[in-house]
Short mmCIF file of C-alpha atoms in Angstrom, two decimals:
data_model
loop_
_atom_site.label_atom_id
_atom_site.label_comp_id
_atom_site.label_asym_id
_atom_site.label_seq_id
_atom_site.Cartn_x
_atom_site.Cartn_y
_atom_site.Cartn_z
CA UNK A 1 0.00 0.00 0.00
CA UNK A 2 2.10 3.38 -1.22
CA UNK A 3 0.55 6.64 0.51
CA UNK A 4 1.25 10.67 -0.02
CA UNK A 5 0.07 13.62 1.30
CA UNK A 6 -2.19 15.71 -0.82
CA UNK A 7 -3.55 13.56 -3.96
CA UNK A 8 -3.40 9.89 -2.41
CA UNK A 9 -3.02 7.22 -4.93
CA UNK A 10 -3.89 3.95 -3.38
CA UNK A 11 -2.30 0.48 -5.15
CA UNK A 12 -3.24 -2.96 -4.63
CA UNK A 13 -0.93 -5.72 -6.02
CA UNK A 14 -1.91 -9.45 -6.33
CA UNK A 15 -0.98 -12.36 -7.98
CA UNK A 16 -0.79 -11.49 -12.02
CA UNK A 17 -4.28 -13.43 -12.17
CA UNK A 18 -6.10 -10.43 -10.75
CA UNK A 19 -6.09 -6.70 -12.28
CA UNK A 20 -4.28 -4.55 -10.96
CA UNK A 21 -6.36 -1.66 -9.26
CA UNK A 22 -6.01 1.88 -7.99
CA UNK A 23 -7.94 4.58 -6.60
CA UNK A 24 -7.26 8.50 -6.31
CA UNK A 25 -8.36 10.16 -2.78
CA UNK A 26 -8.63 13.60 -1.93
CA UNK A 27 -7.28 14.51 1.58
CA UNK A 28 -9.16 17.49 2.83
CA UNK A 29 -7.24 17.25 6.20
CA UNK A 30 -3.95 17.87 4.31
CA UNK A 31 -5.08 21.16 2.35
CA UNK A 32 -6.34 22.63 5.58
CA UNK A 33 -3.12 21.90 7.42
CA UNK A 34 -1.42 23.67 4.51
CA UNK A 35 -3.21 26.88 5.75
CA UNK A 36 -2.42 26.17 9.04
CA UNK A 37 1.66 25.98 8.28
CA UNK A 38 1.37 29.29 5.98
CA UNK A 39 -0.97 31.36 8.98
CA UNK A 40 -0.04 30.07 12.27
CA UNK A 41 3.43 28.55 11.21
CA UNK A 42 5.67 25.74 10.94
CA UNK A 43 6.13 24.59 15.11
CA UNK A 44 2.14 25.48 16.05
CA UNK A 45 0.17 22.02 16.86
CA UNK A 46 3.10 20.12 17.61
CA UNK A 47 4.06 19.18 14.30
CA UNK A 48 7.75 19.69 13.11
CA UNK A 49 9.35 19.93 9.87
CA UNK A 50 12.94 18.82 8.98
CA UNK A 51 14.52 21.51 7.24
CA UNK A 52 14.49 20.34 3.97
CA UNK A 53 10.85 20.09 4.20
CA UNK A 54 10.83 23.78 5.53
CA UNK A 55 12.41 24.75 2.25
CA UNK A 56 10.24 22.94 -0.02
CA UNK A 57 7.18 24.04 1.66
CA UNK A 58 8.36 27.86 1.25
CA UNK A 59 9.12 27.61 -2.32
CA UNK A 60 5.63 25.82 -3.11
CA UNK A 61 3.10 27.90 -5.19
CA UNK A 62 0.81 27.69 -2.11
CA UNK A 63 3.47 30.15 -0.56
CA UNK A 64 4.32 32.20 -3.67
CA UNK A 65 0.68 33.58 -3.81
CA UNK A 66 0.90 34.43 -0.05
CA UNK A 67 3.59 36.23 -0.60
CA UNK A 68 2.27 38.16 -3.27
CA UNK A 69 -0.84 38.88 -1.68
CA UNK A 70 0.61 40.30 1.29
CA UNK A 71 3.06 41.75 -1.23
CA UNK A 72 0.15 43.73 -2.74
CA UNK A 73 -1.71 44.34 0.33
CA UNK A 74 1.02 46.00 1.78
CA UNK A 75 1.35 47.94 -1.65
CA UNK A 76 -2.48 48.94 -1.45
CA UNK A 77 -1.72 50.41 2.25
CA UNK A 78 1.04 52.53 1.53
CA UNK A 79 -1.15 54.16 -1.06
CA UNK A 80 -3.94 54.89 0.56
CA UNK A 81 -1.78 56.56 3.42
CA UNK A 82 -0.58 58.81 0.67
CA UNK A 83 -3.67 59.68 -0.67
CA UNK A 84 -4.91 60.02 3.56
CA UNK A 85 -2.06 62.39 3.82
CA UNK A 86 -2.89 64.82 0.91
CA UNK A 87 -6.60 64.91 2.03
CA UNK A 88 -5.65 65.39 6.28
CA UNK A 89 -2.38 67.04 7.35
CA UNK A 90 -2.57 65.96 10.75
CA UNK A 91 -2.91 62.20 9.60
CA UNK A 92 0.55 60.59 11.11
CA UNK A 93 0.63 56.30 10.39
CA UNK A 94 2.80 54.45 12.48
CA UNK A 95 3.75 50.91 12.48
CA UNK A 96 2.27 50.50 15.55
CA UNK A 97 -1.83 51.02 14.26
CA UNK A 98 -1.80 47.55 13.49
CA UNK A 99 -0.61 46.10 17.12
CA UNK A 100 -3.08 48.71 18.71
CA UNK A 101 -6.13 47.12 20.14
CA UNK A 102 -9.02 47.66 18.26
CA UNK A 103 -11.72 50.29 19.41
CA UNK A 104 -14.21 48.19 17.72
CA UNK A 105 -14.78 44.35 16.46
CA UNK A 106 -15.51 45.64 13.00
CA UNK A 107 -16.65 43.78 10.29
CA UNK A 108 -14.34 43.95 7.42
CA UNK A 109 -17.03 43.02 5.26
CA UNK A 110 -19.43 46.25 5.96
CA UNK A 111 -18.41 49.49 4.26
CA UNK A 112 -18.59 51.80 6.82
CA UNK A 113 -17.61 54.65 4.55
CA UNK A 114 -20.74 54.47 2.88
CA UNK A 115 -22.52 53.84 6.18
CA UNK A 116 -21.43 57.38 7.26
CA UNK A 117 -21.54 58.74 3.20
CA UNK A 118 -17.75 59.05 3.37
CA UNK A 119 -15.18 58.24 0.67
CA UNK A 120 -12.26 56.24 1.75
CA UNK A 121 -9.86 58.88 2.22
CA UNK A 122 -11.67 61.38 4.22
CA UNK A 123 -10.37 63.10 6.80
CA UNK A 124 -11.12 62.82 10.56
CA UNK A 125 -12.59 66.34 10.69
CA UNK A 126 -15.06 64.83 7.84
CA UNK A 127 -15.98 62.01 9.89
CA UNK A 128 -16.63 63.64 13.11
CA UNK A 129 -19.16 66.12 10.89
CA UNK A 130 -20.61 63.73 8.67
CA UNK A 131 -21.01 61.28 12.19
CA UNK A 132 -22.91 64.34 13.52
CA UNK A 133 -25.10 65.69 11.16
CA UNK A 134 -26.56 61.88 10.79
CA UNK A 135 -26.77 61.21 14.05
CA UNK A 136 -29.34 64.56 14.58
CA UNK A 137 -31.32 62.97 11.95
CA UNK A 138 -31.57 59.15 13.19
CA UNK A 139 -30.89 59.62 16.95
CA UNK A 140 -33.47 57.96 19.10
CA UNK A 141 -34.28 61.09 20.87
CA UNK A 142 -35.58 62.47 17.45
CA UNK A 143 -38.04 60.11 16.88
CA UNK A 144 -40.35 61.11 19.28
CA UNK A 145 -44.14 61.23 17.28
CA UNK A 146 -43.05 58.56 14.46
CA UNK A 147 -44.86 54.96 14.60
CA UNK A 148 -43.11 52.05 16.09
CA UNK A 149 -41.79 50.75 12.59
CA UNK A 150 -40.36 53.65 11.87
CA UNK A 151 -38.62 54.27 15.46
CA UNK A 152 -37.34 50.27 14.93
CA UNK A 153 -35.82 51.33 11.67
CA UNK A 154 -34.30 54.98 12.30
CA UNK A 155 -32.63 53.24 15.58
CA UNK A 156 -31.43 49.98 13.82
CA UNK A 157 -29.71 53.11 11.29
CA UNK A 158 -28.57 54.87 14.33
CA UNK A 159 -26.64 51.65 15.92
CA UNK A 160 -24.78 51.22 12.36
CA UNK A 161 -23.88 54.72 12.21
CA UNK A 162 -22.54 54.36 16.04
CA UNK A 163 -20.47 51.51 14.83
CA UNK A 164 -18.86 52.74 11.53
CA UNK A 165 -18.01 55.70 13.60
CA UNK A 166 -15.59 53.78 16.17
CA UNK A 167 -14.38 52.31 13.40
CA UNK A 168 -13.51 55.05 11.15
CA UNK A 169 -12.32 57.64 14.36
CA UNK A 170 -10.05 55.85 15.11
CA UNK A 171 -6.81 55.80 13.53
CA UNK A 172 -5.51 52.17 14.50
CA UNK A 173 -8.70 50.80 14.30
CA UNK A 174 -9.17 52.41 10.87
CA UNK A 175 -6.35 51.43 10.04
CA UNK A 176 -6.15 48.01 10.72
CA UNK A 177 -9.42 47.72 9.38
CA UNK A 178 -8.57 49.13 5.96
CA UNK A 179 -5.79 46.76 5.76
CA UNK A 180 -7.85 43.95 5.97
CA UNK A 181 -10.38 44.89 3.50
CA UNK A 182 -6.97 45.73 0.73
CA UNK A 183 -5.63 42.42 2.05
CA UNK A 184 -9.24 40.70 0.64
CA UNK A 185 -8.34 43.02 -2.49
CA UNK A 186 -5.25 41.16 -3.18
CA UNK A 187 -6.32 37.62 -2.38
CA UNK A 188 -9.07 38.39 -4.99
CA UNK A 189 -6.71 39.96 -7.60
CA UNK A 190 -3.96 37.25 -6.98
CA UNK A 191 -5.88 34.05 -6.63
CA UNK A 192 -8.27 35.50 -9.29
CA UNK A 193 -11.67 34.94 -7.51
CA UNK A 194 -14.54 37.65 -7.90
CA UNK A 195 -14.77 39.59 -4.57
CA UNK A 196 -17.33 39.43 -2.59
CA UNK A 197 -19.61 42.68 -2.18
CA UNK A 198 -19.63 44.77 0.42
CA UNK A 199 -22.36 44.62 3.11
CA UNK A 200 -23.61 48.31 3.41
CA UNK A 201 -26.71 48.29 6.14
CA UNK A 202 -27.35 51.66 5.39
CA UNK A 203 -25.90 53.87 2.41
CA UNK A 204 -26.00 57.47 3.70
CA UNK A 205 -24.19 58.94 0.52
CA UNK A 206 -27.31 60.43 -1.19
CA UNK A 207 -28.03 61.57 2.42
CA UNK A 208 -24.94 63.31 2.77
CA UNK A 209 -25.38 65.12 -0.57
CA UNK A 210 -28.30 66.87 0.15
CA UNK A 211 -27.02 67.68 3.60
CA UNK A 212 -23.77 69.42 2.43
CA UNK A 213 -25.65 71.27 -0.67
CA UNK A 214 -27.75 72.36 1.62
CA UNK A 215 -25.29 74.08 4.02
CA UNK A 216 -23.46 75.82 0.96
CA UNK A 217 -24.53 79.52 -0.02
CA UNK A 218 -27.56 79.86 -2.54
CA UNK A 219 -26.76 79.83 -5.62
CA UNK A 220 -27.16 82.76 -8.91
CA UNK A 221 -31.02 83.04 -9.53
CA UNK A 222 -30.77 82.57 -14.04
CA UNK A 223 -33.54 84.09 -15.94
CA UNK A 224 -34.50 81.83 -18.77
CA UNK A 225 -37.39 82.63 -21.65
CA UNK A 226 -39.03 80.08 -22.50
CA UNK A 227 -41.26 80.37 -25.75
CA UNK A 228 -44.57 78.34 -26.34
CA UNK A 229 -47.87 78.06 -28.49
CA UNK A 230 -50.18 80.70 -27.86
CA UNK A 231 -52.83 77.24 -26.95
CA UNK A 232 -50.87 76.19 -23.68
CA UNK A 233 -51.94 79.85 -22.41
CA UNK A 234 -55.89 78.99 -23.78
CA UNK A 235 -56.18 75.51 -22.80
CA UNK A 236 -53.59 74.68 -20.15
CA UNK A 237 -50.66 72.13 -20.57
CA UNK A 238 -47.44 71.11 -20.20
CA UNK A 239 -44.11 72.87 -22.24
CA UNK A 240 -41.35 70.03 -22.01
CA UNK A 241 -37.92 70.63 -23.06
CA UNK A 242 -34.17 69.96 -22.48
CA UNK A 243 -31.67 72.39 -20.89
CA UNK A 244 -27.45 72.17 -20.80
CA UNK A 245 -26.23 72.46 -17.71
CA UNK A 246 -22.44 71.95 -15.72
CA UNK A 247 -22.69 68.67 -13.62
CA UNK A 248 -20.04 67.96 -10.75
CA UNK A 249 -19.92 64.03 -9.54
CA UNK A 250 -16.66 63.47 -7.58
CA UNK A 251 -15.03 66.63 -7.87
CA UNK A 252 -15.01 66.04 -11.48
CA UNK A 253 -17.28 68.23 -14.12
CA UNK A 254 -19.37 68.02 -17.17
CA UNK A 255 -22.20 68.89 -18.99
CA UNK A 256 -25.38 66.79 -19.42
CA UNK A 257 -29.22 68.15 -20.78
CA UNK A 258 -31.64 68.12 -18.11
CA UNK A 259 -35.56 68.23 -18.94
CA UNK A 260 -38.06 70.26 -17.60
CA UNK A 261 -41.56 70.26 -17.60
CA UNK A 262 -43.62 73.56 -17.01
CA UNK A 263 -47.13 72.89 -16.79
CA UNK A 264 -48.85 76.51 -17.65
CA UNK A 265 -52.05 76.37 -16.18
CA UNK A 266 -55.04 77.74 -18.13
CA UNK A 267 -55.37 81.56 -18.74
CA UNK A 268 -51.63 82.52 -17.17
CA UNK A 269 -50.62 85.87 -17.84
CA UNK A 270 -47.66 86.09 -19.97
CA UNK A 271 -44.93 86.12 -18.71
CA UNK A 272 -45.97 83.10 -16.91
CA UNK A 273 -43.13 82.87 -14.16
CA UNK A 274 -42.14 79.71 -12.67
CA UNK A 275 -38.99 78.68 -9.99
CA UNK A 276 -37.18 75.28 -10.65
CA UNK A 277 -34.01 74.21 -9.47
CA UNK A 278 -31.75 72.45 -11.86
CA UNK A 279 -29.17 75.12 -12.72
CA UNK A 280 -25.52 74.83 -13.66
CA UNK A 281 -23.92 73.17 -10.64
CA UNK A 282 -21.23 74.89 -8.31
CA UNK A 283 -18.21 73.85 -6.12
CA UNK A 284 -18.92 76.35 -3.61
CA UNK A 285 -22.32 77.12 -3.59
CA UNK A 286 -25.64 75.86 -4.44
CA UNK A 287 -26.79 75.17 -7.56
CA UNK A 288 -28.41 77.97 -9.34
CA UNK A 289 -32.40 77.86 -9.53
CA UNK A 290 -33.69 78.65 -12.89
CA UNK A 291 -36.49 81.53 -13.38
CA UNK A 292 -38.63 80.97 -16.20
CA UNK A 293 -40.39 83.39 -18.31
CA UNK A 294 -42.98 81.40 -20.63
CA UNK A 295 -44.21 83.81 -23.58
CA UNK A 296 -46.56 82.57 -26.15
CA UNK A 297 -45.35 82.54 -29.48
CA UNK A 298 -46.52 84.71 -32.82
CA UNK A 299 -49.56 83.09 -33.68
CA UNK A 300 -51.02 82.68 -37.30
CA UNK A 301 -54.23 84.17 -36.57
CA UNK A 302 -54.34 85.48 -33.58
CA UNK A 303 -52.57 88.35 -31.23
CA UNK A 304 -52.75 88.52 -27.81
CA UNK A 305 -53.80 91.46 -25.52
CA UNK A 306 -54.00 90.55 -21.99
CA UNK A 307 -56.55 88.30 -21.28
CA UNK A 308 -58.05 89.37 -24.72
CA UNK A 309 -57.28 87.49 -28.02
CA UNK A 310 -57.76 90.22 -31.54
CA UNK A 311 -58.32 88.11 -35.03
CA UNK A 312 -55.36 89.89 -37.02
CA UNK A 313 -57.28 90.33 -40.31
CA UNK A 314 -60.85 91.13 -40.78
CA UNK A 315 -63.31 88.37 -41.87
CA UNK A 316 -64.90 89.21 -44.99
CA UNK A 317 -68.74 89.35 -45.53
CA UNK A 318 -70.27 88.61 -48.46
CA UNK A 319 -71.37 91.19 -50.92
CA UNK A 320 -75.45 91.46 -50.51
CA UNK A 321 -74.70 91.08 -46.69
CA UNK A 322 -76.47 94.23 -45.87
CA UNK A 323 -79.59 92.78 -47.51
CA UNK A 324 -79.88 89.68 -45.25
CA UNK A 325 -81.66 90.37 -41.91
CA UNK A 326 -79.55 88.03 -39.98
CA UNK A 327 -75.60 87.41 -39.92
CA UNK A 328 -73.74 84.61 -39.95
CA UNK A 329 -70.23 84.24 -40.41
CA UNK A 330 -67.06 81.90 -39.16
CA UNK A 331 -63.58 82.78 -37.93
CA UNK A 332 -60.99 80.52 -37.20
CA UNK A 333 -59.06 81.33 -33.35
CA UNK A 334 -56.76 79.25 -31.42
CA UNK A 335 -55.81 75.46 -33.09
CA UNK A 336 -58.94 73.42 -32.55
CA UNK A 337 -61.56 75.97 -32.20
CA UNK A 338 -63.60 77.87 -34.43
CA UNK A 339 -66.67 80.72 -33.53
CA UNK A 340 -69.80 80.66 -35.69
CA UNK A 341 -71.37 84.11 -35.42
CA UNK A 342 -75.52 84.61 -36.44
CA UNK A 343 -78.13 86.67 -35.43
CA UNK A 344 -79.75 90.19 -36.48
CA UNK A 345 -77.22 91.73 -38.98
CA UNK A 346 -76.12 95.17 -38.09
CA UNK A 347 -76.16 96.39 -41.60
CA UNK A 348 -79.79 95.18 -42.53
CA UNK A 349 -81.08 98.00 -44.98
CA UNK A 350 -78.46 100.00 -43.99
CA UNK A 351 -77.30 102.67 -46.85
CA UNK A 352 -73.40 101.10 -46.40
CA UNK A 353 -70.74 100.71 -49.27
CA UNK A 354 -68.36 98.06 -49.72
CA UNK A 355 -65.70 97.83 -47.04
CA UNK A 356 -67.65 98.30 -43.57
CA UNK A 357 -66.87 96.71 -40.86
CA UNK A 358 -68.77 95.08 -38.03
CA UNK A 359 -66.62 94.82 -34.82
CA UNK A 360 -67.29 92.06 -32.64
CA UNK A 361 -66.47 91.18 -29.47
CA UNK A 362 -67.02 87.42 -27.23
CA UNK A 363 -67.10 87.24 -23.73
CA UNK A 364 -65.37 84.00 -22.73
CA UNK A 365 -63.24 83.67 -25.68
CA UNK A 366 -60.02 85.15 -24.45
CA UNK A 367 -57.92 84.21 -22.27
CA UNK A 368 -59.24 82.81 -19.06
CA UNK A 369 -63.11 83.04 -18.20
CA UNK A 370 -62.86 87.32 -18.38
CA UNK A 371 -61.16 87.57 -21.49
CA UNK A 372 -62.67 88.52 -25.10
CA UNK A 373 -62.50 87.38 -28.38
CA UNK A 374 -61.99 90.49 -30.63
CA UNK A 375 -62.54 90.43 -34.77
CA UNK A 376 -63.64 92.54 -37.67
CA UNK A 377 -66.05 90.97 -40.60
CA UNK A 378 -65.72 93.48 -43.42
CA UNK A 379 -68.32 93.52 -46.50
CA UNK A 380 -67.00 92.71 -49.90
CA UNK A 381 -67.67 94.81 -52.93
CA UNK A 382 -70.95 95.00 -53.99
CA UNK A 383 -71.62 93.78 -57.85
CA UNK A 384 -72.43 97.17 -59.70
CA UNK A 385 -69.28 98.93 -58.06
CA UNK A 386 -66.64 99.47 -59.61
CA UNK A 387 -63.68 96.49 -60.21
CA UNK A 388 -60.08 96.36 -60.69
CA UNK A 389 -59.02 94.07 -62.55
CA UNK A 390 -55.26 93.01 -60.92
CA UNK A 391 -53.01 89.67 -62.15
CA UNK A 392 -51.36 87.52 -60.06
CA UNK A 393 -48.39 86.01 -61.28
CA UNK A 394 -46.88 82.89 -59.50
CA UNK A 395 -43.40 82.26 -59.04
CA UNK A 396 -43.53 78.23 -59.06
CA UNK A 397 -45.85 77.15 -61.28
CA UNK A 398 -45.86 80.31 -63.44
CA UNK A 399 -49.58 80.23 -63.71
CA UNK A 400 -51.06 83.81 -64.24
CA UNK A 401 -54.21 84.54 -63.16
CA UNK A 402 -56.93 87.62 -62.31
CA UNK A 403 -59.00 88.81 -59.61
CA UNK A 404 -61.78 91.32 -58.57
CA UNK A 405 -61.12 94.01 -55.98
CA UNK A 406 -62.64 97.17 -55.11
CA UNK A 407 -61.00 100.57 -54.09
CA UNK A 408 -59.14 101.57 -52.76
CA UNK A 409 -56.68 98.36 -53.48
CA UNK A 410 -55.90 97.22 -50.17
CA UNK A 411 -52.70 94.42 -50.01
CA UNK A 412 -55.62 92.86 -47.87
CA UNK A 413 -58.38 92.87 -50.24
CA UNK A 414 -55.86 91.45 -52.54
CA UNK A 415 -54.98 88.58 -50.31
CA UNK A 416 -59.06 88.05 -49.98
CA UNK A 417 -59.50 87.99 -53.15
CA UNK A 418 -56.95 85.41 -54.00
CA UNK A 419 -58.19 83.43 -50.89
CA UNK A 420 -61.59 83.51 -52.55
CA UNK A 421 -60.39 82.52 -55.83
CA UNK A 422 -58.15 79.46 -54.86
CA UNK A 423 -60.49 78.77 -52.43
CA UNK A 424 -58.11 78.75 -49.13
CA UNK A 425 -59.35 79.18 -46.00
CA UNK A 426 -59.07 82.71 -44.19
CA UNK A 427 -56.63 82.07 -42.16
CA UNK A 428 -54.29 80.70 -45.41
CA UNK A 429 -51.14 82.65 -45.20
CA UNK A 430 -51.06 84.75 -48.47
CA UNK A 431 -47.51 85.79 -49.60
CA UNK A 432 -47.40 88.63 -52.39
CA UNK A 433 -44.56 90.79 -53.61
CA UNK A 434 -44.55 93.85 -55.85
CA UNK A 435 -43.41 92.67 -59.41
CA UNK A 436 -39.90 94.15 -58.85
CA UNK A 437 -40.08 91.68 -56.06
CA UNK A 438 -40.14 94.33 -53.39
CA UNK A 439 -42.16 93.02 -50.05
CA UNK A 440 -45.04 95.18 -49.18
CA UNK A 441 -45.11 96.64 -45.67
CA UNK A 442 -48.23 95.60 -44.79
CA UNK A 443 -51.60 94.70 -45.51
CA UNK A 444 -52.86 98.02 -45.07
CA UNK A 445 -50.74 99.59 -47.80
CA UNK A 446 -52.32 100.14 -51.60
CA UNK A 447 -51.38 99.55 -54.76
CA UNK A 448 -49.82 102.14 -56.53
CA UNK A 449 -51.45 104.34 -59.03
CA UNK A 450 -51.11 102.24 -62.32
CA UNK A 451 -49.93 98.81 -60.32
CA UNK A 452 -52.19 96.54 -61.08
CA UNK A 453 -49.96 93.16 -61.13
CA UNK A 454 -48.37 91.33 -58.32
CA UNK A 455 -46.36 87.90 -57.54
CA UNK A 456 -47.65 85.17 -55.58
CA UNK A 457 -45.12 83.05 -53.82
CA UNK A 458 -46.63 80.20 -55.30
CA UNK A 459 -43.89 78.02 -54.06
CA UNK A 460 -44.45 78.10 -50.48
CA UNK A 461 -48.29 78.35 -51.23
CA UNK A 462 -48.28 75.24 -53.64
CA UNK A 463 -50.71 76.97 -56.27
CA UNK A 464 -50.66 73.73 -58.70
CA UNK A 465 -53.79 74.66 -60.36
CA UNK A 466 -56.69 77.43 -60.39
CA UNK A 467 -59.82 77.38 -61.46
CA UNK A 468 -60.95 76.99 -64.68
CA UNK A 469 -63.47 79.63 -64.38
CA UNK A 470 -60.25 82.38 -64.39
#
């Protein structure tokens, strides 16, 4: 029977009528008192080892990787005191921290930095303050009015903030217990197992964060127009969009978009103000809060006066209108809605020419429950009065056609007329140039004496066809 340590092969020899057989057994006992040699050493237990065993047993790869992991732990210490001694002047490491008695049975497995919302190399100063602003928000003595749960939960808290505290204030203890957790570093790096996670009871980082932005200085107060439809102000809604702002995360910066979302209630005055915070961040103070200013855009159809909305152009009537006893009539407002108008016609039998107005104005149909809808409905001319004949000339599909309109040549009783032609709504944006291409000012100025041509931007309008009536 041949036996070894470690892999045992076990032979059985018999007469050459029988087989020879063999069996491989692991010895468990062995491995572990491998362990025992490297940690306790060669004499503990009794046993002894001649020297030559000695030797072979330190230059086994058992004792190579101990070595190096206490090679590298010892590597991962002396940096971190560096790093401990750029962040706390007064920190002075001695040899002797790790022969001190411990002020606490710690845990190496718990991260007590993130118990307390520390990082690693933080000062004791930062400890002692971070230790007390926690503690005034989970002591027992402040929990005086919550239920029982909650009491359980905040004093369970308190207890592991008590604990990474010893830990962590003092230096040997600290210390020793920051060697341990590198020394797990290296046995995971060397041996190449995953490392285990770290047991954190209670993370107080994101605690911590709102505690020290809250003792800075306030931040700059950033006024920021915001432009929206003229409908969010009518209706009510929300205005989302994205913002570029300077981020700090671990002393380090950047820039990231952050979105917003301003819900304008219904019938705001303009500016609409609204306070958010989400400004560029800051070392030493705050970060800034953001003061919005929501305006309403231009609007097709539509300007705003207040709490009262004013059609833009007048609506046009049709030509006999004074001859009907009741009026009725449409005009297009905010996206969505639309007013009918009828009853008893203002200009029934009245002696009027072409081109009055009747001004009208809607309770209601403003802005908010007070405000007013203002808009004009003009007549059109009358058959038996005299026409001008002008062409309109496109500039995409070079079609060239005519239309009616009565003194004194408005640029808006131009724009009616082609609307009536083409048969576009009245609220169809109408583009027209001078032939030489100049832009009119407005639609109140009139054709010049002997102008009686103009240029439809037929491209942006898509004329394709007229009809054949022209």
């Amino acid at each position: 029977l041949l036996y070894a340590r470690g892999a045992t092969r076990v032979s059985a020899f018999a007469p050459s009528s029988v087989d020879l057989m063999s069996v491989t057994v692991y010895d468990g006992q062995y491995s572990f008192r491998q362990n025992e040699l490297a940690t306790k050493g060669i004499e503990h237990g009794g046993h002894k080892m001649s020297a030559e065993q000695a030797k072979q047993f330190e230059a086994s790869p058992f004792m190579a990787k101990a070595r190096q992991q206490e090679e590298y732990t010892t590597q991962l210490s002396s940096e971190r005191d560096k790093m401990r001694k750029q962040r706390d002047k007064e920190f002075q490491p001695s040899e002797d921290d790790f022969t001190a008695p411990k002020a606490f049975d710690y845990d190496r497995g718990v991260n007590y930095y993130t118990v307390l919302g520390v990082d690693e190399y933080a000062s004791l100063e930062e400890i002692k303050k971070a230790y007390k602003k926690l503690s005034l928000l989970y002591h027992p003595d402040k929990t005086s009015g919550l239920s029982k749960e909650e009491q359980e939960e905040k004093s369970a808290i308190f207890i592991e903030l008590k604990n990474a505290y010893l830990v962590l204030n003092d230096q040997a203890t600290r210390r020793q217990y920051d060697r341990d957790r590198d020394f797990m570093v290296a046995g995971s790096e060397v041996n190449g197992y995953k490392k285990r996670k770290d047991r954190v009871p209670f993370d107080a980082t994101e605690v911590m964060k709102k505690i020290q932005e809250h003792y800075k200085p306030p931040g700059k107060e950033i006024e920021v127009e915001i432009l929206c439809k003229l409908e969010k102000f009518f209706y009510g809604g929300a205005k989302q969009f994205a913002r570029n702002r300077r981020v700090i995360r671990e002393f380090q910066e950047s820039y990231e978009d952050k979105d917003f979302r301003l819900d304008v209630p219904k019938g705001a005055d303009e500016p609409w103000e609204c306070k958010m915070k989400g400004g560029d961040m800051h070392m030493d103070t705050q970060s800034d809060t953001l003061r919005f200013l929501v305006k309403s855009k231009n609007h097709k159809v539509l300007e705003r006066q207040g709490s009262d909305l004013r059609v833009a152009k007048a609506v046009r009537l049709r030509p006999d209108a004074h001859l009907q006893p009741f009026l009725s009539t449409q005009v297009n407002t905010v996206d969505g809605r639309s007013v009918l108008l009828w009853g008893q016609n203002p200009l029934y039998n009245q002696a009027v020419s072409s081109g009055a107005l009747v001004n009208v104005s809607i309770q209601g149909e403003g802005i908010g429950e007070s405000g007013r809808l203002f808009f004009s409905a003009r007549q059109s001319a009358r058959s038996g009065e005299e026409i001008t004949t002008v062409s309109v000339r496109t500039t995409y599909t070079k079609i060239s056609f005519f239309v009616g309109v009565s003194a004194p040549l408005a640029v808006q009783d131009v724009k009616a007329a082609v609307r009536d032609v083409l048969e576009w709504p009245e609220d169809h944006h109408v583009g027209l140039t001078r032939d030489s291409g100049e832009a009119f000012k407005n639609d109140d100025e009139l054709l010049g004496p002997g102008e009686r041509s103009v240029v439809l931007d037929g491209k942006a309008a898509r004329v394709c066809e007229v009809p054949m009536g022209l």
